Amino acid sequence: MTYVMKFDNLDDVYSNIWSSISRGVNDRHSDFHTFSLATSIKDDINNRTVVLRGHNQELGKVIFHTHASSEKIKDISVNPKVECMFYSKKNKTQIRFKGKAIINQNNEVCMKKWSSMSDQSKLCYFQNIDPGLKIIDPKEVNQKLGNELSKDFSIIEVDIEKTDWLYLSHEGHLRAIFINNQKDSGYWVAP
Ligand SMILES: Cc1cc2nc3c(=O)[nH]c(=O)nc-3n(C[C@H](O)[C@H](O)[C@H](O)COP(=O)(O)O)c2cc1C
């Protein structure tokens, strides 16, 4: 089913952005449940899909989880500038957040989240071989659940600095920009 949406003003656009993101966190069937995370290091760019695990509209943050030894953590440690790109075919909407990533490891933030996670989710953070390392046989990799907070569990918070929203419509595409997630900073740009 295709949704027909009306955006009469920039407040409607801002509301659309955050209701889409909120749905993405809470509904695993939503197109906004995953996004493309781009990192860059020196003259190299890396892009991959991650699951949207949390958001904070007031503080302008989106949150995901990852393994501490992953390539993206290495990238972010050197260059915290990232871009998070969401696209919903159903809603004909693309949302891009440019921002700075903050890494949480082995701290209160991780501990609080860890206590509410399923064993299945925790298992990824008890792997015998770090992600990305060369192996001879995929069977070498195994996971054994531990009792404690895994040191490999990382929560990444992206502080949004620029939002680029695009809505595709046969009546005319719409595009708007917000700075530092401030509702009143919004302006239209040519799509
Ligand atoms: C649908 C989907 C969801 C994924 N979610 C995550 C995630 O939440 N966190 C994560 O670290 N990797 C996730 N991955 C795996 C990443 O895309 C990537 O392959 C992996 O993290 C290694 O990336 P890196 O070497 O660039 O760090 C997901 C992949 C897919 C296809």
Short mmCIF file of C-alpha atoms and ligand atoms in Angstrom, two decimals:
data_model
loop_
_atom_site.label_atom_id
_atom_site.label_comp_id
_atom_site.label_asym_id
_atom_site.label_seq_id
_atom_site.Cartn_x
_atom_site.Cartn_y
_atom_site.Cartn_z
CA MET A 1 0.00 0.00 0.00
CA THR A 2 1.26 3.47 -0.89
CA TYR A 3 0.77 6.26 1.61
CA VAL A 4 -0.17 9.69 0.33
CA MET A 5 1.18 12.28 2.72
CA LYS A 6 0.68 16.01 2.89
CA PHE A 7 3.43 18.37 3.96
CA ASP A 8 2.07 21.90 4.13
CA ASN A 9 4.83 23.33 6.26
CA LEU A 10 8.22 22.57 7.79
CA ASP A 11 6.70 21.63 11.15
CA ASP A 12 4.88 18.77 9.40
CA VAL A 13 8.19 17.69 7.87
CA TYR A 14 9.94 17.74 11.25
CA SER A 15 7.12 15.69 12.79
CA ASN A 16 7.32 13.23 9.92
CA ILE A 17 11.06 12.76 10.44
CA TRP A 18 10.71 11.93 14.13
CA SER A 19 7.58 9.80 13.84
CA SER A 20 9.37 7.76 11.14
CA ILE A 21 12.43 7.33 13.35
CA SER A 22 10.35 6.45 16.39
CA ARG A 23 8.47 3.81 14.39
CA GLY A 24 11.78 2.48 13.12
CA VAL A 25 12.97 1.78 16.66
CA ASN A 26 9.78 0.13 17.80
CA ASP A 27 8.56 -1.73 14.69
CA ARG A 28 10.95 -4.23 13.13
CA HIS A 29 8.75 -4.34 10.02
CA SER A 30 9.20 -0.61 9.41
CA ASP A 31 11.54 0.42 6.58
CA PHE A 32 13.16 2.75 9.11
CA HIS A 33 14.20 -0.17 11.35
CA THR A 34 17.55 -0.32 9.54
CA PHE A 35 19.75 2.34 8.01
CA SER A 36 22.93 2.75 6.06
CA LEU A 37 25.82 3.98 8.17
CA ALA A 38 28.66 5.67 6.29
CA THR A 39 32.02 6.31 7.93
CA SER A 40 35.13 7.74 6.38
CA ILE A 41 38.77 7.43 7.24
CA LYS A 42 41.57 9.17 5.33
CA ASP A 43 40.53 8.83 1.68
CA ASP A 44 38.43 5.71 2.25
CA ILE A 45 34.64 5.46 2.71
CA ASN A 46 32.83 2.53 4.33
CA ASN A 47 29.12 1.89 4.29
CA ARG A 48 26.99 -0.79 5.92
CA THR A 49 23.50 -1.58 7.24
CA VAL A 50 22.78 -1.37 10.97
CA VAL A 51 19.64 -1.69 13.08
CA LEU A 52 18.15 1.45 14.62
CA ARG A 53 18.08 0.66 18.36
CA GLY A 54 17.10 3.96 19.89
CA HIS A 55 16.46 7.64 19.41
CA ASN A 56 16.20 10.87 21.37
CA GLN A 57 14.24 13.54 19.54
CA GLU A 58 14.94 16.25 22.11
CA LEU A 59 18.70 15.72 22.03
CA GLY A 60 18.73 14.90 18.31
CA LYS A 61 20.26 11.42 18.54
CA VAL A 62 19.94 8.09 16.79
CA ILE A 63 21.47 4.99 18.37
CA PHE A 64 22.77 1.63 17.17
CA HIS A 65 24.74 -1.29 18.62
CA THR A 66 27.88 -2.88 17.32
CA HIS A 67 30.91 -5.01 18.15
CA ALA A 68 33.85 -3.11 19.67
CA SER A 69 36.32 -4.73 17.25
CA SER A 70 34.36 -3.90 14.11
CA GLU A 71 35.79 -1.77 11.32
CA LYS A 72 33.19 0.95 11.91
CA ILE A 73 34.47 1.45 15.48
CA LYS A 74 38.00 1.82 14.14
CA ASP A 75 36.76 4.41 11.63
CA ILE A 76 34.73 6.35 14.20
CA SER A 77 37.63 6.36 16.69
CA VAL A 78 39.72 8.23 14.14
CA ASN A 79 36.94 10.26 12.52
CA PRO A 80 33.62 10.53 14.40
CA LYS A 81 31.84 12.16 11.44
CA VAL A 82 29.20 9.79 10.07
CA GLU A 83 26.12 9.79 7.90
CA CYS A 84 23.00 7.73 8.64
CA MET A 85 20.72 7.17 5.66
CA PHE A 86 17.17 5.85 5.89
CA TYR A 87 14.90 5.10 2.94
CA SER A 88 11.30 3.95 2.88
CA LYS A 89 10.02 2.87 -0.50
CA LYS A 90 6.54 2.61 0.99
CA ASN A 91 6.60 6.15 2.35
CA LYS A 92 8.68 7.50 -0.56
CA THR A 93 10.93 9.18 1.97
CA GLN A 94 14.69 9.41 2.39
CA ILE A 95 16.17 10.82 5.60
CA ARG A 96 19.88 11.57 5.92
CA PHE A 97 21.47 12.56 9.20
CA LYS A 98 25.01 13.89 9.24
CA GLY A 99 26.49 13.86 12.72
CA LYS A 100 29.19 12.95 15.20
CA ALA A 101 29.31 9.47 16.67
CA ILE A 102 30.02 8.82 20.34
CA ILE A 103 31.20 5.36 21.39
CA ASN A 104 29.95 3.80 24.65
CA GLN A 105 31.82 0.73 25.91
CA ASN A 106 31.83 -0.91 29.32
CA ASN A 107 30.00 2.00 30.93
CA GLU A 108 26.67 2.76 32.62
CA VAL A 109 24.90 3.27 29.28
CA CYS A 110 25.94 -0.21 28.11
CA MET A 111 25.15 -1.82 31.46
CA LYS A 112 21.62 -0.40 31.51
CA LYS A 113 20.85 -1.65 27.99
CA TRP A 114 22.58 -5.01 28.51
CA SER A 115 20.30 -5.94 31.40
CA SER A 116 17.23 -5.68 29.12
CA MET A 117 18.69 -7.65 26.17
CA SER A 118 17.80 -11.23 25.22
CA ASP A 119 20.45 -13.97 25.41
CA GLN A 120 20.19 -14.25 21.63
CA SER A 121 21.18 -10.59 21.20
CA LYS A 122 23.97 -10.88 23.78
CA LEU A 123 25.51 -13.87 22.01
CA CYS A 124 26.96 -11.74 19.15
CA TYR A 125 29.23 -10.12 21.73
CA PHE A 126 30.74 -13.42 22.93
CA GLN A 127 32.41 -14.54 19.71
CA ASN A 128 35.77 -16.34 19.81
CA ILE A 129 37.09 -14.57 16.69
CA ASP A 130 36.74 -10.83 16.14
CA PRO A 131 34.59 -9.68 13.21
CA GLY A 132 36.51 -9.10 9.99
CA LEU A 133 39.44 -11.40 10.85
CA LYS A 134 40.47 -13.86 8.16
CA ILE A 135 39.51 -17.47 8.85
CA ILE A 136 40.13 -20.74 6.98
CA ASP A 137 36.71 -22.22 7.69
CA PRO A 138 33.45 -20.52 8.86
CA LYS A 139 33.06 -23.39 11.38
CA GLU A 140 35.97 -21.93 13.40
CA VAL A 141 33.63 -19.19 14.64
CA ASN A 142 31.54 -19.89 17.72
CA GLN A 143 29.83 -17.98 20.48
CA LYS A 144 29.47 -18.91 24.12
CA LEU A 145 27.21 -16.85 26.33
CA GLY A 146 28.85 -15.34 29.40
CA ASN A 147 27.17 -13.89 32.50
CA GLU A 148 28.87 -10.51 32.54
CA LEU A 149 28.51 -7.40 30.36
CA SER A 150 30.64 -8.13 27.29
CA LYS A 151 33.50 -5.69 26.75
CA ASP A 152 32.74 -6.03 23.02
CA PHE A 153 29.24 -4.59 23.34
CA SER A 154 29.20 -1.01 22.06
CA ILE A 155 26.40 1.51 21.88
CA ILE A 156 26.94 4.27 19.38
CA GLU A 157 25.04 7.52 19.72
CA VAL A 158 24.99 9.81 16.71
CA ASP A 159 24.54 13.49 17.55
CA ILE A 160 22.69 14.90 14.57
CA GLU A 161 24.17 18.06 13.05
CA LYS A 162 22.32 18.20 9.74
CA THR A 163 19.12 16.55 8.53
CA ASP A 164 18.29 16.23 4.84
CA TRP A 165 14.72 15.04 4.21
CA LEU A 166 13.46 14.13 0.73
CA TYR A 167 9.92 13.15 -0.22
CA LEU A 168 9.17 11.84 -3.68
CA SER A 169 5.80 12.72 -5.18
CA HIS A 170 4.40 12.93 -8.69
CA GLU A 171 2.95 16.28 -7.63
CA GLY A 172 6.51 17.53 -7.12
CA HIS A 173 9.30 16.24 -4.94
CA LEU A 174 9.91 18.01 -1.63
CA ARG A 175 13.21 18.49 0.16
CA ALA A 176 14.04 20.22 3.45
CA ILE A 177 17.08 20.75 5.66
CA PHE A 178 17.29 21.15 9.45
CA ILE A 179 20.42 22.20 11.34
CA ASN A 180 21.32 20.65 14.71
CA ASN A 181 17.85 19.11 14.83
CA GLN A 182 16.33 22.51 15.66
CA LYS A 183 12.72 22.56 14.52
CA ASP A 184 12.86 26.27 13.67
CA SER A 185 16.07 25.93 11.64
CA GLY A 186 14.22 24.21 8.79
CA TYR A 187 14.29 25.49 5.25
CA TRP A 188 13.15 24.15 1.89
CA VAL A 189 15.65 23.38 -0.83
CA ALA A 190 15.11 22.45 -4.45
CA PRO A 191 14.80 18.67 -4.63
C1 LIG B 1 19.72 -6.09 8.03
C2 LIG B 1 21.09 -5.95 8.64
C3 LIG B 1 21.20 -5.43 9.91
C4 LIG B 1 22.46 -5.28 10.50
N1 LIG B 1 22.55 -4.71 11.74
C5 LIG B 1 23.77 -4.50 12.28
C6 LIG B 1 23.89 -3.80 13.52
O1 LIG B 1 22.91 -3.35 14.13
N2 LIG B 1 25.14 -3.60 14.00
C7 LIG B 1 26.26 -4.05 13.35
O2 LIG B 1 27.36 -3.84 13.85
N3 LIG B 1 26.18 -4.70 12.18
C8 LIG B 1 24.97 -4.92 11.62
N4 LIG B 1 24.86 -5.57 10.42
C9 LIG B 1 26.10 -6.04 9.76
C10 LIG B 1 26.80 -4.84 9.07
O3 LIG B 1 26.09 -4.44 7.94
C11 LIG B 1 28.26 -5.17 8.69
O4 LIG B 1 28.30 -6.23 7.79
C12 LIG B 1 29.11 -5.53 9.91
O5 LIG B 1 28.74 -4.79 11.06
C13 LIG B 1 30.59 -5.27 9.62
O6 LIG B 1 30.74 -3.92 9.28
P1 LIG B 1 32.13 -3.12 9.44
O7 LIG B 1 33.21 -4.12 9.11
O8 LIG B 1 32.03 -2.02 8.45
O9 LIG B 1 32.22 -2.64 10.84
C14 LIG B 1 23.63 -5.70 9.79
C15 LIG B 1 23.49 -6.21 8.51
C16 LIG B 1 22.25 -6.33 7.95
C17 LIG B 1 22.15 -6.89 6.54
#
